Short mmCIF file of C-alpha atoms in Angstrom, two decimals:
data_model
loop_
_atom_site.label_atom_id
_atom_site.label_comp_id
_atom_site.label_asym_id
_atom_site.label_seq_id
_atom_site.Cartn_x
_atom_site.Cartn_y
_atom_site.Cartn_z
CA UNK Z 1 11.37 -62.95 5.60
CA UNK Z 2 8.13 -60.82 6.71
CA UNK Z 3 6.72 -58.39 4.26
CA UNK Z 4 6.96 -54.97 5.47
CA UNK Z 5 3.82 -53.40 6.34
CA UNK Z 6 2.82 -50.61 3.85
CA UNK Z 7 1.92 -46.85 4.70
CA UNK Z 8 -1.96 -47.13 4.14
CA UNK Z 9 -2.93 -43.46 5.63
CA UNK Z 10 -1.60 -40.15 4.99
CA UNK Z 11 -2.21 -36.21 6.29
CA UNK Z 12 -3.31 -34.33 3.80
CA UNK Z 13 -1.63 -31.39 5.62
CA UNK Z 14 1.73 -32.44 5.75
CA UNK Z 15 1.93 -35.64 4.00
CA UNK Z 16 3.02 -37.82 7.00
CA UNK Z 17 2.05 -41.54 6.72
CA UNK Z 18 1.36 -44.15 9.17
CA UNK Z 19 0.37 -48.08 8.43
CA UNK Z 20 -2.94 -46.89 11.08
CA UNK Z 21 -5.84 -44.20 11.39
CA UNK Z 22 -5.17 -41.80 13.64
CA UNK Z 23 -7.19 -38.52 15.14
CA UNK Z 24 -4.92 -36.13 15.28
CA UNK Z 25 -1.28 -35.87 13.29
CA UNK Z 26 1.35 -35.95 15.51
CA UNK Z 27 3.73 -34.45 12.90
CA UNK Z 28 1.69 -31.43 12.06
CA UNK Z 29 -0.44 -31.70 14.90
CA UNK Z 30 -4.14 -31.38 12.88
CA UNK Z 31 -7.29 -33.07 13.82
CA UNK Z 32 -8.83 -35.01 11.06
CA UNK Z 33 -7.00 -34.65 8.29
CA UNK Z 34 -5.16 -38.37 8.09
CA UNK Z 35 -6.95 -40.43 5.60
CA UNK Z 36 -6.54 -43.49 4.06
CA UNK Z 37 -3.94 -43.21 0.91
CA UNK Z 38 -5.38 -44.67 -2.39
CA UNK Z 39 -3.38 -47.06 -4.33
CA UNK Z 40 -0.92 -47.28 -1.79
CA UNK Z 41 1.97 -49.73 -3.29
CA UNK Z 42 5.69 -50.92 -1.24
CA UNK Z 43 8.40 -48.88 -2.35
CA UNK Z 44 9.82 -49.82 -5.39
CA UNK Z 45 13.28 -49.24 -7.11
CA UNK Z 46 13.54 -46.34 -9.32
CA UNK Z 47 16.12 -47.14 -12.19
CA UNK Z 48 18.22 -43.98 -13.20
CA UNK Z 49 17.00 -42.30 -16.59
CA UNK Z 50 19.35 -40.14 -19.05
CA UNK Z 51 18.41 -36.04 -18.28
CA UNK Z 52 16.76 -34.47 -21.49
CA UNK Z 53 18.98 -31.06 -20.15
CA UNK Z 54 22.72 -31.85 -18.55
CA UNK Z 55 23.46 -29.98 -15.44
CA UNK Z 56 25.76 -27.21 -15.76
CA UNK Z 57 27.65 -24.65 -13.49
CA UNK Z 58 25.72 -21.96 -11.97
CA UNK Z 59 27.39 -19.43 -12.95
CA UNK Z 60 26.56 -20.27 -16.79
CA UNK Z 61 23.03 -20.30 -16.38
CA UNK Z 62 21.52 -17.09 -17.57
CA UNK Z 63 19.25 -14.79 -15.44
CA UNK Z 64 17.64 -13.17 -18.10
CA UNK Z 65 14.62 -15.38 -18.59
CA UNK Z 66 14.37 -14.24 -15.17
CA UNK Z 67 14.25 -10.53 -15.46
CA UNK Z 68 11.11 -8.68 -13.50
CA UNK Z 69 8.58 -6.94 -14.77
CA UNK Z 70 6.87 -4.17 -13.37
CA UNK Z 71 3.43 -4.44 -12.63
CA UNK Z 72 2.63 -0.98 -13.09
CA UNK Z 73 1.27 -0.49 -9.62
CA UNK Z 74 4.85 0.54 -7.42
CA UNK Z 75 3.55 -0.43 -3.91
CA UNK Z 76 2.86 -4.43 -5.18
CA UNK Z 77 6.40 -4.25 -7.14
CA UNK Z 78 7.86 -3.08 -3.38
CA UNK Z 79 6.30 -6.09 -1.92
CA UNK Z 80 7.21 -8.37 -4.82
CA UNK Z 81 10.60 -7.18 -4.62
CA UNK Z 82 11.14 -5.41 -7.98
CA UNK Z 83 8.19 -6.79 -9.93
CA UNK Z 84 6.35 -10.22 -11.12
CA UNK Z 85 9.51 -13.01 -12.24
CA UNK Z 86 8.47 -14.66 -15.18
CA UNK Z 87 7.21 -18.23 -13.93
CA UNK Z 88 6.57 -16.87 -10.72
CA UNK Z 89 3.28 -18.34 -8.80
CA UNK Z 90 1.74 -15.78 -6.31
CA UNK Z 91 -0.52 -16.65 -3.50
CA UNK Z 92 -2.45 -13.65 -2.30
CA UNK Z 93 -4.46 -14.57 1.12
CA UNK Z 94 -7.28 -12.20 2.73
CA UNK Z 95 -10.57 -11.95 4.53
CA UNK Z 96 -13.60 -11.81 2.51
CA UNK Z 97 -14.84 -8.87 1.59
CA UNK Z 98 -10.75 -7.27 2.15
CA UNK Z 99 -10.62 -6.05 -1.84
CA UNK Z 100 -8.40 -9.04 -3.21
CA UNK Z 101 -10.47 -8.96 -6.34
CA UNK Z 102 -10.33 -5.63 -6.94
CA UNK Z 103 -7.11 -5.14 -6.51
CA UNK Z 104 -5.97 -8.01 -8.52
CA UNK Z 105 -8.11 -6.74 -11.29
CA UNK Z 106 -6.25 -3.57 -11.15
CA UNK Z 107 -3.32 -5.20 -11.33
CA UNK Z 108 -4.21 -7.25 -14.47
CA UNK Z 109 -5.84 -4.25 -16.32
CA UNK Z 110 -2.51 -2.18 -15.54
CA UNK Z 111 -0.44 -5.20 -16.95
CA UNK Z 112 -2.20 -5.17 -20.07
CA UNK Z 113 -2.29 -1.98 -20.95
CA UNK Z 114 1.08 -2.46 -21.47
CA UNK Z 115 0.42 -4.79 -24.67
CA UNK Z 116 0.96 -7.92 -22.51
CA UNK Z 117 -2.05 -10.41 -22.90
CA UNK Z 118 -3.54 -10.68 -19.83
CA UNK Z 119 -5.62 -13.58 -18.67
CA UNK Z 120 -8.23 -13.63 -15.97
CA UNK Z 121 -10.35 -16.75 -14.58
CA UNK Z 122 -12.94 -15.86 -12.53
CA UNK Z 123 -14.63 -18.97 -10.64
CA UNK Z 124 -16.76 -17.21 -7.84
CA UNK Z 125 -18.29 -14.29 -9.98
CA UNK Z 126 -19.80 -14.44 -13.77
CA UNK Z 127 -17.82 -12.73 -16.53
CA UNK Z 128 -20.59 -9.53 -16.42
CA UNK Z 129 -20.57 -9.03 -12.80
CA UNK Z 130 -16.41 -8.68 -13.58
CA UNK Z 131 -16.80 -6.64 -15.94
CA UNK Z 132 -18.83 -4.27 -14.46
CA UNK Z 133 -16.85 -3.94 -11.79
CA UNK Z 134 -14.20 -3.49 -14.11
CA UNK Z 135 -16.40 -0.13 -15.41
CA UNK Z 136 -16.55 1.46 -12.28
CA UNK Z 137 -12.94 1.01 -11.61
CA UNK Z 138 -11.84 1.39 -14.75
CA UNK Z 139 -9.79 -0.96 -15.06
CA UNK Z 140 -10.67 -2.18 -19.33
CA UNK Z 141 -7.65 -2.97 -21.47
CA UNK Z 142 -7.85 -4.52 -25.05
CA UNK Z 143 -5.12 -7.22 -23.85
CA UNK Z 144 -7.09 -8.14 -20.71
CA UNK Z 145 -8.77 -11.61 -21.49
CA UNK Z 146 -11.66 -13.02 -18.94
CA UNK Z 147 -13.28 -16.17 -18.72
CA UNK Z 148 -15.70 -17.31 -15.27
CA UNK Z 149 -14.78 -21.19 -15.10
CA UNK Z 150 -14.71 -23.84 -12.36
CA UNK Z 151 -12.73 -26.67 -13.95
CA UNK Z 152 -9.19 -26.83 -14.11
CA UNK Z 153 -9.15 -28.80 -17.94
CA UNK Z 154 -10.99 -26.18 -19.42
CA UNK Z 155 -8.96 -23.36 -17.63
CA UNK Z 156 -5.83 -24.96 -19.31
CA UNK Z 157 -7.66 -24.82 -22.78
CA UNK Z 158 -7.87 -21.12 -21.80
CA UNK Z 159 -4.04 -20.82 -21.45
CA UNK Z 160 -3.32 -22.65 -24.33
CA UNK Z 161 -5.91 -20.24 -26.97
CA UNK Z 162 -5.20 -17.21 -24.64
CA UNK Z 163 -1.31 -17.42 -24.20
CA UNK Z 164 -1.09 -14.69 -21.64
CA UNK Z 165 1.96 -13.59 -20.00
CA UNK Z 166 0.00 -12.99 -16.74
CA UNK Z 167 -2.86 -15.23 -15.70
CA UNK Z 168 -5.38 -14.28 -12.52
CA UNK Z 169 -7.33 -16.96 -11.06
CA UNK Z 170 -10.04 -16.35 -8.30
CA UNK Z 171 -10.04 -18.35 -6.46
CA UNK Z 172 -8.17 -21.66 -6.04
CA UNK Z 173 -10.75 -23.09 -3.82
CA UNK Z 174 -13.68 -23.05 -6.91
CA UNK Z 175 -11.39 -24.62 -9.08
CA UNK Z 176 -11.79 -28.55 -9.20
CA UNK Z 177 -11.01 -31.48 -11.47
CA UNK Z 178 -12.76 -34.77 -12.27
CA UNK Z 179 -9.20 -36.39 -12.03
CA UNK Z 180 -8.96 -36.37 -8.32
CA UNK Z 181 -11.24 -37.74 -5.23
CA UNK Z 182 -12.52 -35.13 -3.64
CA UNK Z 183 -15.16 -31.94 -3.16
CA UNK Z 184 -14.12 -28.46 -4.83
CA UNK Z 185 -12.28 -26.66 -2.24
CA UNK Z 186 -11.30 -29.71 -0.33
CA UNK Z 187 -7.52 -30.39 0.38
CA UNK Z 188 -6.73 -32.79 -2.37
CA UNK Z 189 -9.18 -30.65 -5.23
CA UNK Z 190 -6.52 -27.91 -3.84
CA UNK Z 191 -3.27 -29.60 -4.14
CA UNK Z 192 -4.10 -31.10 -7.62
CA UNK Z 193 -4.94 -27.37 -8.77
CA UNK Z 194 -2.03 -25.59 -7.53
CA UNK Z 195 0.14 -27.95 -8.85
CA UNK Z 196 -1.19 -28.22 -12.53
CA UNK Z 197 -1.06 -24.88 -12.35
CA UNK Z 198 2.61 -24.34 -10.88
CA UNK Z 199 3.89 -26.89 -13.71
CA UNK Z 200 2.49 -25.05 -16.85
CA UNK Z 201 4.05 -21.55 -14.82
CA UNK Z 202 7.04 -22.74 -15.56
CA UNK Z 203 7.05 -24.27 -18.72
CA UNK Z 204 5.00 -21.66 -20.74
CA UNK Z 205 7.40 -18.78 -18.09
CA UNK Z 206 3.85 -17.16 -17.23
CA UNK Z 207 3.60 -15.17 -14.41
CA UNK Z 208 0.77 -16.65 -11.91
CA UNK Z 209 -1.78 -14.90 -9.37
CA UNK Z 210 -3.70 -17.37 -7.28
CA UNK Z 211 -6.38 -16.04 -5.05
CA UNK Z 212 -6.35 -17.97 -1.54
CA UNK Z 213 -9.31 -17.70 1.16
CA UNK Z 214 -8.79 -17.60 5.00
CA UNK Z 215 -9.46 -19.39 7.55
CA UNK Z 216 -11.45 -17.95 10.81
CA UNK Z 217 -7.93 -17.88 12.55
CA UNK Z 218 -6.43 -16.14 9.76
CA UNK Z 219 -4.66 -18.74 8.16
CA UNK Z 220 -4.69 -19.85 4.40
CA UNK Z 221 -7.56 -22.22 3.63
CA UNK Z 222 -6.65 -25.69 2.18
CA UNK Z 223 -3.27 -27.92 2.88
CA UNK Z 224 -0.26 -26.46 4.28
CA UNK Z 225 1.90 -27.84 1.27
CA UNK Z 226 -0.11 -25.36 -0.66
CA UNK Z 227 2.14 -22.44 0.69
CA UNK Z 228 5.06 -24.47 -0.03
CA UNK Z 229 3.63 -24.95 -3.54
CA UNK Z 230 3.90 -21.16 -4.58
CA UNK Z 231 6.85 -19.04 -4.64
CA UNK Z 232 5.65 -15.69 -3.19
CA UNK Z 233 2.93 -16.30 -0.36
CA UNK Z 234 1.14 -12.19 0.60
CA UNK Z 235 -1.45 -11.65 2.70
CA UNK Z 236 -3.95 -8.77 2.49
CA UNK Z 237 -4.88 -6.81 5.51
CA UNK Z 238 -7.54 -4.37 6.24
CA UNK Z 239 -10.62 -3.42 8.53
CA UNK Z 240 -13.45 -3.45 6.85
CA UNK Z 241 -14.41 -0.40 8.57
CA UNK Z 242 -11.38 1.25 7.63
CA UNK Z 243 -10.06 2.36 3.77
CA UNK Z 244 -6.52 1.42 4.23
CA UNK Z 245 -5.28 -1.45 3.19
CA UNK Z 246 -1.93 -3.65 3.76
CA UNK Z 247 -0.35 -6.34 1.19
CA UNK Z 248 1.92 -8.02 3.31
CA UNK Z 249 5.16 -11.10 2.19
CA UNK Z 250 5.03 -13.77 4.31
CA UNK Z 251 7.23 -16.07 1.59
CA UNK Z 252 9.21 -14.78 -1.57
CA UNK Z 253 11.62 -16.69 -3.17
CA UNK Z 254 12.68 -13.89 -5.20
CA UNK Z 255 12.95 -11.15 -2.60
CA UNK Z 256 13.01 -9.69 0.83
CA UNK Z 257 9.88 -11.31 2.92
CA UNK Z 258 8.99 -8.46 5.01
CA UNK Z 259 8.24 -5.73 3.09
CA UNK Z 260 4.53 -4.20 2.71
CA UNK Z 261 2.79 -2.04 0.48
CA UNK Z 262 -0.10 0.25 1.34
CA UNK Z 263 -3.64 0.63 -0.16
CA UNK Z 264 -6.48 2.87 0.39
CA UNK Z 265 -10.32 1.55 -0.90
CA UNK Z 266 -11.96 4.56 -2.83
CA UNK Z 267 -15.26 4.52 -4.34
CA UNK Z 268 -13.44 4.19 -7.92
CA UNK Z 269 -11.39 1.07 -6.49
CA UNK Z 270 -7.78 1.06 -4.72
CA UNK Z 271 -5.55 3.79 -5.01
CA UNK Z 272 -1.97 3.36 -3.88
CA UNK Z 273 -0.79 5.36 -0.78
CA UNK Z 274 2.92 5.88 -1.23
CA UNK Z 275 2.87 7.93 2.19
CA UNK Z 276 0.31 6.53 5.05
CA UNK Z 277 1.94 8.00 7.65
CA UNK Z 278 -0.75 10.75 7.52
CA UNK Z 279 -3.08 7.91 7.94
CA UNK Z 280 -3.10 7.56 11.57
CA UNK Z 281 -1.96 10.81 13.07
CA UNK Z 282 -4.68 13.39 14.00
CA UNK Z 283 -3.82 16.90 13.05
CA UNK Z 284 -4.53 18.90 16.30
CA UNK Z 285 -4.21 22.97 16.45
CA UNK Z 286 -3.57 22.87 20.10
CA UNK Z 287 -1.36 20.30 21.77
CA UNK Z 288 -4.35 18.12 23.53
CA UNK Z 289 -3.66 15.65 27.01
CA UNK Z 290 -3.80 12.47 26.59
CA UNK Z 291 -1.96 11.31 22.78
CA UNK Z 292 1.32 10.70 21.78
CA UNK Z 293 2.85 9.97 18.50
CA UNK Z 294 4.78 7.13 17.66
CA UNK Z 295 6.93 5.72 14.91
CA UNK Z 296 6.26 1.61 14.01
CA UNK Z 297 8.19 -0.83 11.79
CA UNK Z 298 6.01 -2.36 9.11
CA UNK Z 299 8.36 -4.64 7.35
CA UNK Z 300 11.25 -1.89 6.18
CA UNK Z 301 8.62 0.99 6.53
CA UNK Z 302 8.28 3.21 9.25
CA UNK Z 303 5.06 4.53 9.87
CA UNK Z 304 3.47 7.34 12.21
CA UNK Z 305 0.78 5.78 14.26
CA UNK Z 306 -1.24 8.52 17.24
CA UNK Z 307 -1.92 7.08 20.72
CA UNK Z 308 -4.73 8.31 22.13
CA UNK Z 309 -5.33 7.60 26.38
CA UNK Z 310 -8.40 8.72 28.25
CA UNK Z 311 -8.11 8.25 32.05
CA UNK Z 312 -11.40 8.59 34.24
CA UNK Z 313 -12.19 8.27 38.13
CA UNK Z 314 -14.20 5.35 39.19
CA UNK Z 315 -17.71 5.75 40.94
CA UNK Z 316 -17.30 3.96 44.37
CA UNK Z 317 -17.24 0.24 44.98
CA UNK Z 318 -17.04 -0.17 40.63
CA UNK Z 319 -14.06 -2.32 39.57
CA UNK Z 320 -11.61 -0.47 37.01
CA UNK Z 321 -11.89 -1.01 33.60
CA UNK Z 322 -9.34 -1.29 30.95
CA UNK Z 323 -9.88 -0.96 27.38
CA UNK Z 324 -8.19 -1.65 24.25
CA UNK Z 325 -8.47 -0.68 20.73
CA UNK Z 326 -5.68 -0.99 18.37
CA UNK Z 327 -2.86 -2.12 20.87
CA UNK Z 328 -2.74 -5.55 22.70
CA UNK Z 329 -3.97 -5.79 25.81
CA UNK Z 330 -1.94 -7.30 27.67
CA UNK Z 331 1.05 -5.18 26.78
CA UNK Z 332 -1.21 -2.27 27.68
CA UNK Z 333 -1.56 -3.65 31.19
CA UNK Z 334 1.95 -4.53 31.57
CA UNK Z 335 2.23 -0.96 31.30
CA UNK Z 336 0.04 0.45 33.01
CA UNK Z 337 1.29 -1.70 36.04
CA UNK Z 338 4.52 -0.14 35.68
CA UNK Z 339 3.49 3.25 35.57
CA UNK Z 340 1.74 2.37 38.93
CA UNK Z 341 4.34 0.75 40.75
CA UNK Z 342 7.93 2.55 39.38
CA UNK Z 343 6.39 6.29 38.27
CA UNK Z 344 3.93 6.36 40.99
CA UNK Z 345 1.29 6.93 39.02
CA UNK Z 346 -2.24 6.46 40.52
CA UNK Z 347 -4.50 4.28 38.50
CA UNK Z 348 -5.72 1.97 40.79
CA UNK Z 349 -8.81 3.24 41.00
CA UNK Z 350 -9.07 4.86 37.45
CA UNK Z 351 -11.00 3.41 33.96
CA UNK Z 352 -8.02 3.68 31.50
CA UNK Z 353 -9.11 3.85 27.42
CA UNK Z 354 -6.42 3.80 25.14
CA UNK Z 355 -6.84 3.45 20.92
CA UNK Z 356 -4.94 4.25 17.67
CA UNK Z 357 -5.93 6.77 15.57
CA UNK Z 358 -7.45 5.65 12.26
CA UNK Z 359 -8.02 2.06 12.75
CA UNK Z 360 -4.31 1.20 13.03
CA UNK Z 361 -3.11 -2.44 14.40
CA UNK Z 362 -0.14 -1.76 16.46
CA UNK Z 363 1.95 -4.92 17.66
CA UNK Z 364 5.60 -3.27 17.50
CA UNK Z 365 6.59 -3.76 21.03
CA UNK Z 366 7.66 0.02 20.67
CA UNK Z 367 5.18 1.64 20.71
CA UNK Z 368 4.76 0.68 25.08
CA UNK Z 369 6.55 4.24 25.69
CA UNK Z 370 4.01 6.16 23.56
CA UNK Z 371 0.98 3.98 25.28
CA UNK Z 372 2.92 5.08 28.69
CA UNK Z 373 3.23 9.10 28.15
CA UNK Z 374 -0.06 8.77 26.64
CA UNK Z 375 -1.81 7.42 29.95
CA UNK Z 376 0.19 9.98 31.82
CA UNK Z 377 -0.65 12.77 29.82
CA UNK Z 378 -4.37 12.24 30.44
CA UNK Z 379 -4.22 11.33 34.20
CA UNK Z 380 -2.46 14.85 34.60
CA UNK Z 381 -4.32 16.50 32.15
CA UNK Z 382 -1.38 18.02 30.79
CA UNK Z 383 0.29 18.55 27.12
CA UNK Z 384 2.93 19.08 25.83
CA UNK Z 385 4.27 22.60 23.90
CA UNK Z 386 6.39 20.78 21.36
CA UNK Z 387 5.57 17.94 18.42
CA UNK Z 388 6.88 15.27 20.78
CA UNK Z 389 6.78 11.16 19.69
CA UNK Z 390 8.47 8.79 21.67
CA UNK Z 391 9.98 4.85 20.53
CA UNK Z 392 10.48 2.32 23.18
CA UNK Z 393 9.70 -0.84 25.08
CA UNK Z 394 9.17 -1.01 28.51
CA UNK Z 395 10.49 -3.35 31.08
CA UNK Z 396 8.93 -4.73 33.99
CA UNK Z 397 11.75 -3.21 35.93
CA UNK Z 398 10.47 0.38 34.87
CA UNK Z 399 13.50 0.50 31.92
CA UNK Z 400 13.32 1.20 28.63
CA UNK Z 401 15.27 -0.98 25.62
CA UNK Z 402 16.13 -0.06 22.40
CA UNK Z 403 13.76 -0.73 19.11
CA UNK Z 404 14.89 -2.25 15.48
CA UNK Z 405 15.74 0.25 13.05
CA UNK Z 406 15.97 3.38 15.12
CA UNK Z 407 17.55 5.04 12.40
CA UNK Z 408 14.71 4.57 9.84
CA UNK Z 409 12.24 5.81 12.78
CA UNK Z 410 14.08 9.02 13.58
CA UNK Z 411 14.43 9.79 9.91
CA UNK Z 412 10.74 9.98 9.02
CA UNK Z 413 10.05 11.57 11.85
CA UNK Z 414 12.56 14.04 11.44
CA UNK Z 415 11.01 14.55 7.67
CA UNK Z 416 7.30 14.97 9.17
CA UNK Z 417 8.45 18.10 10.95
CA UNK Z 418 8.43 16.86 14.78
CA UNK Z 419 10.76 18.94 17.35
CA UNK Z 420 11.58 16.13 20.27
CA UNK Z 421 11.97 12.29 20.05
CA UNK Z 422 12.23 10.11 23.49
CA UNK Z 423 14.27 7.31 22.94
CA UNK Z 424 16.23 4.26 25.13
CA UNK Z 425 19.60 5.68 26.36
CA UNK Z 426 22.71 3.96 24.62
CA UNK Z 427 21.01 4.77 21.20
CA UNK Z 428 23.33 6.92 19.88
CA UNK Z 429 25.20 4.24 18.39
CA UNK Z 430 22.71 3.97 16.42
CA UNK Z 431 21.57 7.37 15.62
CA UNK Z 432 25.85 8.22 14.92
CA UNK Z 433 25.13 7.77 10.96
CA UNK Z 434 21.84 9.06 10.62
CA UNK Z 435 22.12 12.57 8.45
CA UNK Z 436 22.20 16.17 10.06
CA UNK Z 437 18.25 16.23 11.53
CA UNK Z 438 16.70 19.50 10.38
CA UNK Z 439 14.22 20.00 13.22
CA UNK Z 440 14.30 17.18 15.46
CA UNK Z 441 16.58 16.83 18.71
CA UNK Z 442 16.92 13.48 20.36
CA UNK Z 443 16.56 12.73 24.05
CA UNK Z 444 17.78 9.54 25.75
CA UNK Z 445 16.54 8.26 29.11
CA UNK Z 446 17.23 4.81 30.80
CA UNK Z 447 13.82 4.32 32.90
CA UNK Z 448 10.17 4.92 32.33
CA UNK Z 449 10.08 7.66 35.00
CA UNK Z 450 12.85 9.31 33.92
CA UNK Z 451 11.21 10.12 30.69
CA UNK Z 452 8.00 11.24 32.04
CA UNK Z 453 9.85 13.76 33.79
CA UNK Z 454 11.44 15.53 30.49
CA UNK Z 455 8.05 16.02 29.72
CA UNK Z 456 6.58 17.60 32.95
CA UNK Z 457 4.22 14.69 33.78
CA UNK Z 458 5.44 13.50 36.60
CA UNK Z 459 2.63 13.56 39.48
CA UNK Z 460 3.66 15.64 42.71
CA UNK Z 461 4.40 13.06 45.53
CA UNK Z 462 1.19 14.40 47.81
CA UNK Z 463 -1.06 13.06 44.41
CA UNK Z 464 -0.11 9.30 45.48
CA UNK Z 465 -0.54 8.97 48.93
CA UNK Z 466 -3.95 7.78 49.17
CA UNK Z 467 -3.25 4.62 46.85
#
């Protein structure tokens, strides 16, 4: 009988396995990353071995040891879903430069003022240049431990001296051991750290903050099985130009996986900003052409976000220009092509400039009916006498469909004082159990056109002819 052939490479991405080099994975579909496995054996026959713990019915297992615990800043506990779960391992993932240090150093100075030891590894930055950040933002606490080391044996010795209920390292991609092939921040240093540091999580029950860098295309640096490592997976967002700041769950075992939790960067570190909607509305004293409020989804928060449109005339034989900041593009000319061709509005031969206010990132397909009323506004140079926002997406067909969590939208902007929301028709379903609205009345249209005419900025039929 022929001896099977054995597995001799593997992806370090995915773990896939083929008895041949390959270039590219055809499971996970990366370039370079199968290399040859070290050590690789047949399969052999695992004997069964007596558990140390017998299994026992679900319902008998207790869920204290897994109680949360605040970590004394609310908008991470939002995120986290209640807190950090004892044994938990966190990835936090951001840009360089975003604040992930900071803010996990706030976070660890806020735990341990609490009287829970507090342990944080520092691998990029020495133990003085920590701690004087740690002056100006104040974050000093007699329970907050620090050590600056790069290998993983001696980080371990920390945990066992130290025995903190919270340990902070930054970041995973220093962090290397002599017990595995490999350069410091390569895929297998990676795995070999994450994992040590996952198994003594759970059997000391310490709560664990790993530090992750990014890619160039935004995703986590090192092997994809490191975000199946971890239990909770959050990603920090932010324009550098811009204070505000986003912690974002892309994975949480433990709760809901779309909630986020707003930051602002102040010259004594990051504050929390329990209400951001203020963020990216601009407050005018006289109605002004051109803007247009609307209310987005981020995760189970709505959030006021200003459109601003600027429409200009051409000089002869110059092509039209369109330009973005804020919104995507091509949603933006999706909709300016319908206000062309079903509202017979003329902006064939106009430059059309449309931004958020305040460096927001808008990609809630909602906000195309603000983007539309704000373009139309400025090409008729007219405003409007009310606090109007409007919620919606537009069709290629001119129509307008209904948006997620109307009812959350309406609320806050109901609470912000506005007088007149635009909305899809056929949402009063939806709107039926929302409470008695204080100021705001709801109006429902079916089509694009039908809602620039409740405001007045419909163009007179003699404006179009010439297009």
């Amino acid at each position: 009988m022929a001896k099977k052939h054995e597995d001799r490479y593997q992806c370090t991405e995915c773990g896939w396995t083929s008895v041949r080099w390959v270039g590219r994975c055809p499971q996970c579909q990366t370039w370079g990353s199968v290399v040859e496995r070290e050590g690789a054996s047949g399969t052999q026959k695992v004997s069964a071995a007596a558990p140390h713990t017998p299994a026992v019915r679900i319902a008998e297992v207790s869920a204290e040891a897994a109680d949360r615990t605040l970590t004394g800043m609310p908008e991470l506990d939002r995120v986290l879903g209640g807190g950090l779960v004892p044994g938990a391992v966190v990835l936090l993932a951001g840009e360089p430069g975003v604040g992930k240090s900071t803010l996990l150093l706030e976070v660890a100075a806020r735990w341990a003022r609490e009287g829970r030891r507090t342990l944080y590894i520092t691998g990029e930055e020495s133990a003085s240049q920590v701690r004087l950040r740690a002056t100006r933002t104040h974050a000093l606490a007699d329970e907050l431990f620090l050590a600056a080391e790069n290998d993983l044996g001696t980080i371990l010795g920390h945990i066992e001296q130290v025995s903190p209920s919270l340990m902070v390292l930054d970041s995973v991609q220093t962090v290397g051991t002599a017990e595995t092939d490999g350069i410091v921040g390569g895929t297998a240093q990676i795995r070999e750290v994450t994992t040590a540091l996952v198994r003594v999580a759970k059997q000391r029950n310490m709560a664990v903050v790993i530090v992750g860098h990014v890619t160039k295309d935004g995703g986590i640096a090192g092997p994809r099985t490191l975000e199946h490592l971890v239990d909770v997976v959050l990603g920090f967002e932010g324009d550098r130009h811009s204070g505000f700041r986003m912690v974002r769950a892309t994975k949480n075992r433990f709760g809901p996986a779309d909630e986020v939790g707003c930051f602002e960067m102040a010259e004594g570190g990051i504050v929390e900003v329990p209400d951001p909607s203020g963020l990216f509305v601009t407050r005018h004293e006289e109605p002004m052409p051109g803007t247009c409020v609307t209310v987005t989804m981020e995760g189970r928060r709505p959030l006021l976000a200003e459109i601003q449109a600027l429409v200009a005339p051409v000089p002869n034989e110059t092509p039209a220009r369109r330009v973005t900041n804020g919104v995507d593009f091509s949603r933006v000319a999706m909709v300016l092509a319908v206000l062309q061709r079903k509202a017979r509005l003329p902006l064939s031969r106009r430059d059309v400039y449309v931004s958020t206010v305040g460096g927001a990132r808008i990609t809630d397909p909602s906000v195309d009916l603000a983007v539309a009323i704000a373009v139309a506004s400025a090409s008729v140079e007219r405003n409007f006498p009310r606090r109007v926002l409007a919620m919606g997406e537009v069709g290629l067909a001119g129509d307008l469909r209904r948006v997620p969590g109307l009812e959350r939208r309406v609320s806050e902007a109901d609470r912000l004082g506005f007088e007149l929301a635009v909305v899809p028709s056929k949402s009063r379903d939806r709107t039926a159990n929302l409470p008695a609205l204080r100021n705001l009345e709801v109006v429902e249209v079916p089509t694009l056109a039908q809602a620039l005419a409740v405001l007045d900025l419909r163009r007179e039929e003699r404006g179009h002819r010439g297009e």
